[in-house]
Amino acid sequence: MIMNTEKPRTPDAGQAAPKGNGHHALTERPKPMITNLKTVKTKATSKPMPPAKLPAPSEDPERVARNRELARTFIMPVVAILFAGLFWEIYSSREGVVLPGPLKTLHDSWNLIAHPWFDNGPNDKGLGWQLLYSLRRVAMGYSLAAVVGVVLGIVIGKSAMAFKALDPIFQVLRTIPPLAWLPISLATFNQANPSAIFVIFITAIWPILINTSVGIMRIPADYENVAKVYQLRGSRYFFKVMLPSAAPYIFTGLRISIGMAWLAIVAAEMLTGGVGIGFFIWDSWNSSRMSDIIVSVFYVGMIGLALDRIVAKIASLFGTKGD
Amino acid sequence: MSEAVIDQVAENEARFVDISGVHKLFGSGKSRYHALAGVDLRIAKGEFVSIIGHSGCGKSTLLNLVAGLYLPTTGSVAVNGREVAAPGLDRAVVFQSHSLLPWLTVLENVLVAVDSVHPDKDRKFRMDEARKYVDMVHLSAHANKKPGQLSGGMKQRVGIARAFAADPQVLLLDEPFGALDALTRGSMQDELTTIWEKNRKTVMMITHDVDEAVFLSDRIVLMSNGPAATIAKIVEVPIPRPRTREALLEDSHYLEIRKELLHYLIGAGMHAAA
């Protein structure tokens, strides 16, 4: 419609039309646009139309638009980060501000950034080790939560009675902040490491458990009928109907939980001590190494993002949605 | 062999599917719904019977009772002389919503039924068997596709292949072509008759399409409107087989039966509206 007005000015319709209408190029393929123009043109001017040329592959307007979009996706965040850094630098350079600016942070903590794997005994390790120790605790607590959560979720999802009985309890337990479990955990285990792992476990299990049980309860009646008529029982029912049907729900739970587990470990380690990024941040605070804190917090964010993306990626491989 | 035994066999074959005095109630208290009231129906072995009626008349309920997905409140349903107590492979269902498992390929969906029929055979035999049925519905080229990549007609053909792969004694079709466009429906009906002519399974089909019923069936069962629906009338279709659409249009019975069915359905519809 919009192109009708442009048509008399453009001798080469195939190239000019998409250029004049950037957003059209995304939704419509070039070929129909040409035929469209051709018919309009003959109707409007009744002059013989020169044969429309197809744009060469390199000028494919769709591809140009896509590349431009891609460039924007990368450039815009960089611009935003530069601006934020600039404001931070300006703010930090003011008098009386304790927070070091980005340049000072890089300068002060360069040793920490450049040598993540140094190891000078149990109380002085590089950031890589600190993160690895934290990740190991998360991995243990989270895997335990995943196994127990999925298994319990299936049992509860399959039994309406169990769900009725236990759901209110879960709804209360899942709102308890992770750190509130720590004293109980310390009293039970008497040791820092298992206590931290237990906190991760108890934090991560609820979303997994609740989502799994909902996923099991929401297996469509159609699939249940197929399973009954075609006699899918036991392990065949489990692997061919139940698990794939509930998979999107299970993975939603797993993804929420990994984020929560990573949030909880930093806080828990601050209190339990030992090697780990949480205690490293706390220790830096006690020794007034502000730039070290900033670097650590940055790494905590990056690892958290990576964990979330990894689980999301696994979910996209397994979580086939129904058609 | 005594004549009594032969009589018994003949008797069994005449009432291969035996529905007698079936009432079906859903819910309880105020929300109680009387779906079927006193249904009696006998289907002979190798017979193709269609059940037709307005929506909500309990057609699907009747089919689910034979499938064993529901149990009758009173009365009894028996297939081949055995009381129906649960779903089973001897009564395969083609569901209205095709109900394929979307995470399995076409072949794997058919294999689901084959694996249940032949749990003790080796994998090669079962794969060959599944391929045979995929081939039967002309989907060999799409055997490794997921249902999401198929058209509505193709999905329903997979449903039919899966049902035949169960090698059932009775085939239960629940508005199998209801969700398809008119052209696809026509070719699917042709395909179904061709397959049926080859193996003459006992078929019970739910439909709301008069032409489909006449084209495919030996007998057509008309249901009255719910609640408390029951069989209003049974119409014989004495059109010789194999049937073709062209021949059907010239058959003197065809128009007569069609008129009779439509007359009943329109009348019942008016009655329901009033």
PDB file of N, CA and C in Angstrom, chain B residues 11-75:
ATOM      1  N   GLU B  11     -23.315 -67.486  16.963  1.00  0.00           N
ATOM      2  CA  GLU B  11     -23.926 -66.552  17.900  1.00  0.00           C
ATOM      3  C   GLU B  11     -22.924 -65.483  18.325  1.00  0.00           C
ATOM      4  N   ASN B  12     -21.701 -65.943  18.621  1.00  0.00           N
ATOM      5  CA  ASN B  12     -20.638 -65.018  19.023  1.00  0.00           C
ATOM      6  C   ASN B  12     -20.316 -64.019  17.926  1.00  0.00           C
ATOM      7  N   GLU B  13     -20.304 -64.536  16.672  1.00  0.00           N
ATOM      8  CA  GLU B  13     -19.938 -63.648  15.579  1.00  0.00           C
ATOM      9  C   GLU B  13     -21.044 -62.641  15.288  1.00  0.00           C
ATOM     10  N   ALA B  14     -22.269 -63.029  15.512  1.00  0.00           N
ATOM     11  CA  ALA B  14     -23.386 -62.115  15.259  1.00  0.00           C
ATOM     12  C   ALA B  14     -23.418 -60.994  16.296  1.00  0.00           C
ATOM     13  N   ARG B  15     -23.045 -61.336  17.506  1.00  0.00           N
ATOM     14  CA  ARG B  15     -22.999 -60.300  18.547  1.00  0.00           C
ATOM     15  C   ARG B  15     -21.555 -60.127  19.023  1.00  0.00           C
ATOM     16  N   PHE B  16     -20.691 -59.802  18.044  1.00  0.00           N
ATOM     17  CA  PHE B  16     -19.257 -59.663  18.332  1.00  0.00           C
ATOM     18  C   PHE B  16     -19.034 -58.521  19.326  1.00  0.00           C
ATOM     19  N   VAL B  17     -19.715 -57.396  19.041  1.00  0.00           N
ATOM     20  CA  VAL B  17     -19.772 -56.331  20.036  1.00  0.00           C
ATOM     21  C   VAL B  17     -21.188 -56.347  20.575  1.00  0.00           C
ATOM     22  N   ASP B  18     -21.310 -56.514  21.860  1.00  0.00           N
ATOM     23  CA  ASP B  18     -22.635 -56.696  22.452  1.00  0.00           C
ATOM     24  C   ASP B  18     -22.852 -55.675  23.569  1.00  0.00           C
ATOM     25  N   ILE B  19     -23.659 -54.660  23.239  1.00  0.00           N
ATOM     26  CA  ILE B  19     -23.975 -53.633  24.231  1.00  0.00           C
ATOM     27  C   ILE B  19     -25.408 -53.882  24.661  1.00  0.00           C
ATOM     28  N   SER B  20     -25.626 -54.166  25.943  1.00  0.00           N
ATOM     29  CA  SER B  20     -27.019 -54.437  26.319  1.00  0.00           C
ATOM     30  C   SER B  20     -27.406 -53.723  27.610  1.00  0.00           C
ATOM     31  N   GLY B  21     -28.507 -52.996  27.491  1.00  0.00           N
ATOM     32  CA  GLY B  21     -29.096 -52.302  28.632  1.00  0.00           C
ATOM     33  C   GLY B  21     -28.159 -51.325  29.311  1.00  0.00           C
ATOM     34  N   VAL B  22     -27.359 -50.603  28.516  1.00  0.00           N
ATOM     35  CA  VAL B  22     -26.344 -49.748  29.126  1.00  0.00           C
ATOM     36  C   VAL B  22     -26.901 -48.374  29.497  1.00  0.00           C
ATOM     37  N   HIS B  23     -26.733 -48.032  30.763  1.00  0.00           N
ATOM     38  CA  HIS B  23     -26.968 -46.663  31.238  1.00  0.00           C
ATOM     39  C   HIS B  23     -25.628 -46.104  31.672  1.00  0.00           C
ATOM     40  N   LYS B  24     -25.423 -44.812  31.380  1.00  0.00           N
ATOM     41  CA  LYS B  24     -24.188 -44.197  31.869  1.00  0.00           C
ATOM     42  C   LYS B  24     -24.517 -42.867  32.529  1.00  0.00           C
ATOM     43  N   LEU B  25     -24.154 -42.742  33.797  1.00  0.00           N
ATOM     44  CA  LEU B  25     -24.351 -41.492  34.527  1.00  0.00           C
ATOM     45  C   LEU B  25     -22.997 -40.909  34.890  1.00  0.00           C
ATOM     46  N   PHE B  26     -22.884 -39.593  34.757  1.00  0.00           N
ATOM     47  CA  PHE B  26     -21.653 -38.918  35.168  1.00  0.00           C
ATOM     48  C   PHE B  26     -21.928 -38.084  36.401  1.00  0.00           C
ATOM     49  N   GLY B  27     -20.925 -37.932  37.256  1.00  0.00           N
ATOM     50  CA  GLY B  27     -21.044 -37.057  38.422  1.00  0.00           C
ATOM     51  C   GLY B  27     -21.998 -37.620  39.446  1.00  0.00           C
ATOM     52  N   SER B  28     -22.269 -36.786  40.456  1.00  0.00           N
ATOM     53  CA  SER B  28     -23.192 -37.218  41.488  1.00  0.00           C
ATOM     54  C   SER B  28     -23.902 -35.994  42.046  1.00  0.00           C
ATOM     55  N   GLY B  29     -24.971 -36.238  42.794  1.00  0.00           N
ATOM     56  CA  GLY B  29     -25.721 -35.133  43.403  1.00  0.00           C
ATOM     57  C   GLY B  29     -26.341 -34.243  42.340  1.00  0.00           C
ATOM     58  N   LYS B  30     -26.196 -32.934  42.526  1.00  0.00           N
ATOM     59  CA  LYS B  30     -26.843 -31.980  41.624  1.00  0.00           C
ATOM     60  C   LYS B  30     -26.229 -31.980  40.229  1.00  0.00           C
ATOM     61  N   SER B  31     -24.928 -32.274  40.176  1.00  0.00           N
ATOM     62  CA  SER B  31     -24.262 -32.212  38.875  1.00  0.00           C
ATOM     63  C   SER B  31     -24.368 -33.550  38.127  1.00  0.00           C
ATOM     64  N   ARG B  32     -25.209 -34.452  38.613  1.00  0.00           N
ATOM     65  CA  ARG B  32     -25.357 -35.742  37.954  1.00  0.00           C
ATOM     66  C   ARG B  32     -25.921 -35.560  36.550  1.00  0.00           C
ATOM     67  N   TYR B  33     -25.331 -36.260  35.608  1.00  0.00           N
ATOM     68  CA  TYR B  33     -25.778 -36.149  34.225  1.00  0.00           C
ATOM     69  C   TYR B  33     -26.048 -37.539  33.674  1.00  0.00           C
ATOM     70  N   HIS B  34     -27.250 -37.740  33.167  1.00  0.00           N
ATOM     71  CA  HIS B  34     -27.644 -39.028  32.614  1.00  0.00           C
ATOM     72  C   HIS B  34     -27.309 -39.016  31.127  1.00  0.00           C
ATOM     73  N   ALA B  35     -26.165 -39.558  30.750  1.00  0.00           N
ATOM     74  CA  ALA B  35     -25.702 -39.451  29.362  1.00  0.00           C
ATOM     75  C   ALA B  35     -26.392 -40.456  28.454  1.00  0.00           C
ATOM     76  N   LEU B  36     -26.357 -41.713  28.853  1.00  0.00           N
ATOM     77  CA  LEU B  36     -26.961 -42.756  28.023  1.00  0.00           C
ATOM     78  C   LEU B  36     -28.033 -43.482  28.823  1.00  0.00           C
ATOM     79  N   ALA B  37     -29.171 -43.728  28.166  1.00  0.00           N
ATOM     80  CA  ALA B  37     -30.270 -44.389  28.863  1.00  0.00           C
ATOM     81  C   ALA B  37     -30.733 -45.600  28.065  1.00  0.00           C
ATOM     82  N   GLY B  38     -30.328 -46.764  28.512  1.00  0.00           N
ATOM     83  CA  GLY B  38     -30.825 -48.001  27.923  1.00  0.00           C
ATOM     84  C   GLY B  38     -30.418 -48.218  26.484  1.00  0.00           C
ATOM     85  N   VAL B  39     -29.116 -48.302  26.251  1.00  0.00           N
ATOM     86  CA  VAL B  39     -28.640 -48.538  24.882  1.00  0.00           C
ATOM     87  C   VAL B  39     -28.445 -50.029  24.665  1.00  0.00           C
ATOM     88  N   ASP B  40     -29.055 -50.542  23.583  1.00  0.00           N
ATOM     89  CA  ASP B  40     -28.853 -51.931  23.171  1.00  0.00           C
ATOM     90  C   ASP B  40     -28.341 -51.920  21.743  1.00  0.00           C
ATOM     91  N   LEU B  41     -27.185 -52.530  21.516  1.00  0.00           N
ATOM     92  CA  LEU B  41     -26.651 -52.565  20.155  1.00  0.00           C
ATOM     93  C   LEU B  41     -25.778 -53.794  19.984  1.00  0.00           C
ATOM     94  N   ARG B  42     -25.995 -54.460  18.846  1.00  0.00           N
ATOM     95  CA  ARG B  42     -25.163 -55.612  18.534  1.00  0.00           C
ATOM     96  C   ARG B  42     -24.458 -55.360  17.215  1.00  0.00           C
ATOM     97  N   ILE B  43     -23.171 -55.596  17.167  1.00  0.00           N
ATOM     98  CA  ILE B  43     -22.418 -55.423  15.928  1.00  0.00           C
ATOM     99  C   ILE B  43     -21.796 -56.771  15.578  1.00  0.00           C
ATOM    100  N   ALA B  44     -22.059 -57.220  14.334  1.00  0.00           N
ATOM    101  CA  ALA B  44     -21.542 -58.522  13.920  1.00  0.00           C
ATOM    102  C   ALA B  44     -20.069 -58.408  13.554  1.00  0.00           C
ATOM    103  N   LYS B  45     -19.410 -59.560  13.537  1.00  0.00           N
ATOM    104  CA  LYS B  45     -17.993 -59.569  13.192  1.00  0.00           C
ATOM    105  C   LYS B  45     -17.820 -59.116  11.740  1.00  0.00           C
ATOM    106  N   GLY B  46     -16.859 -58.206  11.511  1.00  0.00           N
ATOM    107  CA  GLY B  46     -16.596 -57.731  10.153  1.00  0.00           C
ATOM    108  C   GLY B  46     -17.560 -56.670   9.678  1.00  0.00           C
ATOM    109  N   GLU B  47     -18.413 -56.194  10.568  1.00  0.00           N
ATOM    110  CA  GLU B  47     -19.392 -55.193  10.173  1.00  0.00           C
ATOM    111  C   GLU B  47     -18.838 -53.789  10.404  1.00  0.00           C
ATOM    112  N   PHE B  48     -19.239 -52.859   9.543  1.00  0.00           N
ATOM    113  CA  PHE B  48     -18.840 -51.455   9.691  1.00  0.00           C
ATOM    114  C   PHE B  48     -20.082 -50.679  10.109  1.00  0.00           C
ATOM    115  N   VAL B  49     -20.094 -50.206  11.352  1.00  0.00           N
ATOM    116  CA  VAL B  49     -21.276 -49.521  11.874  1.00  0.00           C
ATOM    117  C   VAL B  49     -20.910 -48.083  12.227  1.00  0.00           C
ATOM    118  N   SER B  50     -21.727 -47.145  11.749  1.00  0.00           N
ATOM    119  CA  SER B  50     -21.518 -45.744  12.104  1.00  0.00           C
ATOM    120  C   SER B  50     -22.556 -45.316  13.114  1.00  0.00           C
ATOM    121  N   ILE B  51     -22.174 -44.417  13.989  1.00  0.00           N
ATOM    122  CA  ILE B  51     -23.109 -43.859  14.956  1.00  0.00           C
ATOM    123  C   ILE B  51     -23.183 -42.375  14.702  1.00  0.00           C
ATOM    124  N   ILE B  52     -24.387 -41.896  14.469  1.00  0.00           N
ATOM    125  CA  ILE B  52     -24.546 -40.513  14.056  1.00  0.00           C
ATOM    126  C   ILE B  52     -25.564 -39.841  14.980  1.00  0.00           C
ATOM    127  N   GLY B  53     -25.385 -38.579  15.232  1.00  0.00           N
ATOM    128  CA  GLY B  53     -26.303 -37.841  16.098  1.00  0.00           C
ATOM    129  C   GLY B  53     -25.778 -36.452  16.345  1.00  0.00           C
ATOM    130  N   HIS B  54     -26.598 -35.625  16.973  1.00  0.00           N
ATOM    131  CA  HIS B  54     -26.167 -34.262  17.253  1.00  0.00           C
ATOM    132  C   HIS B  54     -25.072 -34.256  18.322  1.00  0.00           C
ATOM    133  N   SER B  55     -24.305 -33.164  18.389  1.00  0.00           N
ATOM    134  CA  SER B  55     -23.255 -33.113  19.408  1.00  0.00           C
ATOM    135  C   SER B  55     -23.886 -33.181  20.796  1.00  0.00           C
ATOM    136  N   GLY B  56     -23.193 -33.827  21.693  1.00  0.00           N
ATOM    137  CA  GLY B  56     -23.690 -33.965  23.057  1.00  0.00           C
ATOM    138  C   GLY B  56     -24.729 -35.063  23.211  1.00  0.00           C
ATOM    139  N   CYS B  57     -24.867 -35.928  22.191  1.00  0.00           N
ATOM    140  CA  CYS B  57     -25.897 -36.973  22.313  1.00  0.00           C
ATOM    141  C   CYS B  57     -25.307 -38.240  22.909  1.00  0.00           C
ATOM    142  N   GLY B  58     -24.036 -38.206  23.287  1.00  0.00           N
ATOM    143  CA  GLY B  58     -23.472 -39.384  23.945  1.00  0.00           C
ATOM    144  C   GLY B  58     -22.828 -40.382  23.002  1.00  0.00           C
ATOM    145  N   LYS B  59     -22.588 -39.957  21.750  1.00  0.00           N
ATOM    146  CA  LYS B  59     -21.931 -40.860  20.790  1.00  0.00           C
ATOM    147  C   LYS B  59     -20.565 -41.282  21.309  1.00  0.00           C
ATOM    148  N   SER B  60     -19.783 -40.257  21.715  1.00  0.00           N
ATOM    149  CA  SER B  60     -18.415 -40.554  22.160  1.00  0.00           C
ATOM    150  C   SER B  60     -18.425 -41.367  23.448  1.00  0.00           C
ATOM    151  N   THR B  61     -19.413 -41.101  24.299  1.00  0.00           N
ATOM    152  CA  THR B  61     -19.537 -41.880  25.535  1.00  0.00           C
ATOM    153  C   THR B  61     -19.696 -43.362  25.203  1.00  0.00           C
ATOM    154  N   LEU B  62     -20.546 -43.639  24.201  1.00  0.00           N
ATOM    155  CA  LEU B  62     -20.786 -45.017  23.808  1.00  0.00           C
ATOM    156  C   LEU B  62     -19.494 -45.668  23.314  1.00  0.00           C
ATOM    157  N   LEU B  63     -18.745 -44.915  22.497  1.00  0.00           N
ATOM    158  CA  LEU B  63     -17.479 -45.438  21.974  1.00  0.00           C
ATOM    159  C   LEU B  63     -16.475 -45.693  23.106  1.00  0.00           C
ATOM    160  N   ASN B  64     -16.430 -44.748  24.063  1.00  0.00           N
ATOM    161  CA  ASN B  64     -15.495 -44.913  25.177  1.00  0.00           C
ATOM    162  C   ASN B  64     -15.871 -46.100  26.065  1.00  0.00           C
ATOM    163  N   LEU B  65     -17.157 -46.425  26.084  1.00  0.00           N
ATOM    164  CA  LEU B  65     -17.583 -47.594  26.854  1.00  0.00           C
ATOM    165  C   LEU B  65     -17.067 -48.873  26.210  1.00  0.00           C
ATOM    166  N   VAL B  66     -17.126 -48.933  24.871  1.00  0.00           N
ATOM    167  CA  VAL B  66     -16.605 -50.113  24.192  1.00  0.00           C
ATOM    168  C   VAL B  66     -15.085 -50.155  24.329  1.00  0.00           C
ATOM    169  N   ALA B  67     -14.453 -48.967  24.270  1.00  0.00           N
ATOM    170  CA  ALA B  67     -12.993 -48.910  24.405  1.00  0.00           C
ATOM    171  C   ALA B  67     -12.546 -49.325  25.803  1.00  0.00           C
ATOM    172  N   GLY B  68     -13.448 -49.189  26.783  1.00  0.00           N
ATOM    173  CA  GLY B  68     -13.079 -49.507  28.156  1.00  0.00           C
ATOM    174  C   GLY B  68     -12.533 -48.308  28.904  1.00  0.00           C
ATOM    175  N   LEU B  69     -12.566 -47.142  28.262  1.00  0.00           N
ATOM    176  CA  LEU B  69     -12.104 -45.928  28.948  1.00  0.00           C
ATOM    177  C   LEU B  69     -13.141 -45.480  29.977  1.00  0.00           C
ATOM    178  N   TYR B  70     -14.411 -45.803  29.724  1.00  0.00           N
ATOM    179  CA  TYR B  70     -15.480 -45.647  30.725  1.00  0.00           C
ATOM    180  C   TYR B  70     -16.045 -47.032  31.022  1.00  0.00           C
ATOM    181  N   LEU B  71     -16.674 -47.145  32.178  1.00  0.00           N
ATOM    182  CA  LEU B  71     -17.411 -48.370  32.466  1.00  0.00           C
ATOM    183  C   LEU B  71     -18.874 -48.008  32.617  1.00  0.00           C
ATOM    184  N   PRO B  72     -19.789 -48.890  32.157  1.00  0.00           N
ATOM    185  CA  PRO B  72     -21.210 -48.560  32.249  1.00  0.00           C
ATOM    186  C   PRO B  72     -21.684 -48.495  33.704  1.00  0.00           C
ATOM    187  N   THR B  73     -22.636 -47.583  33.976  1.00  0.00           N
ATOM    188  CA  THR B  73     -23.198 -47.499  35.320  1.00  0.00           C
ATOM    189  C   THR B  73     -24.038 -48.744  35.595  1.00  0.00           C
ATOM    190  N   THR B  74     -24.918 -49.086  34.630  1.00  0.00           N
ATOM    191  CA  THR B  74     -25.576 -50.389  34.671  1.00  0.00           C
ATOM    192  C   THR B  74     -25.573 -50.957  33.266  1.00  0.00           C
ATOM    193  N   GLY B  75     -25.871 -52.233  33.142  1.00  0.00           N
ATOM    194  CA  GLY B  75     -25.832 -52.890  31.846  1.00  0.00           C
ATOM    195  C   GLY B  75     -24.449 -53.437  31.580  1.00  0.00           C
TER     196      GLY B  75
END
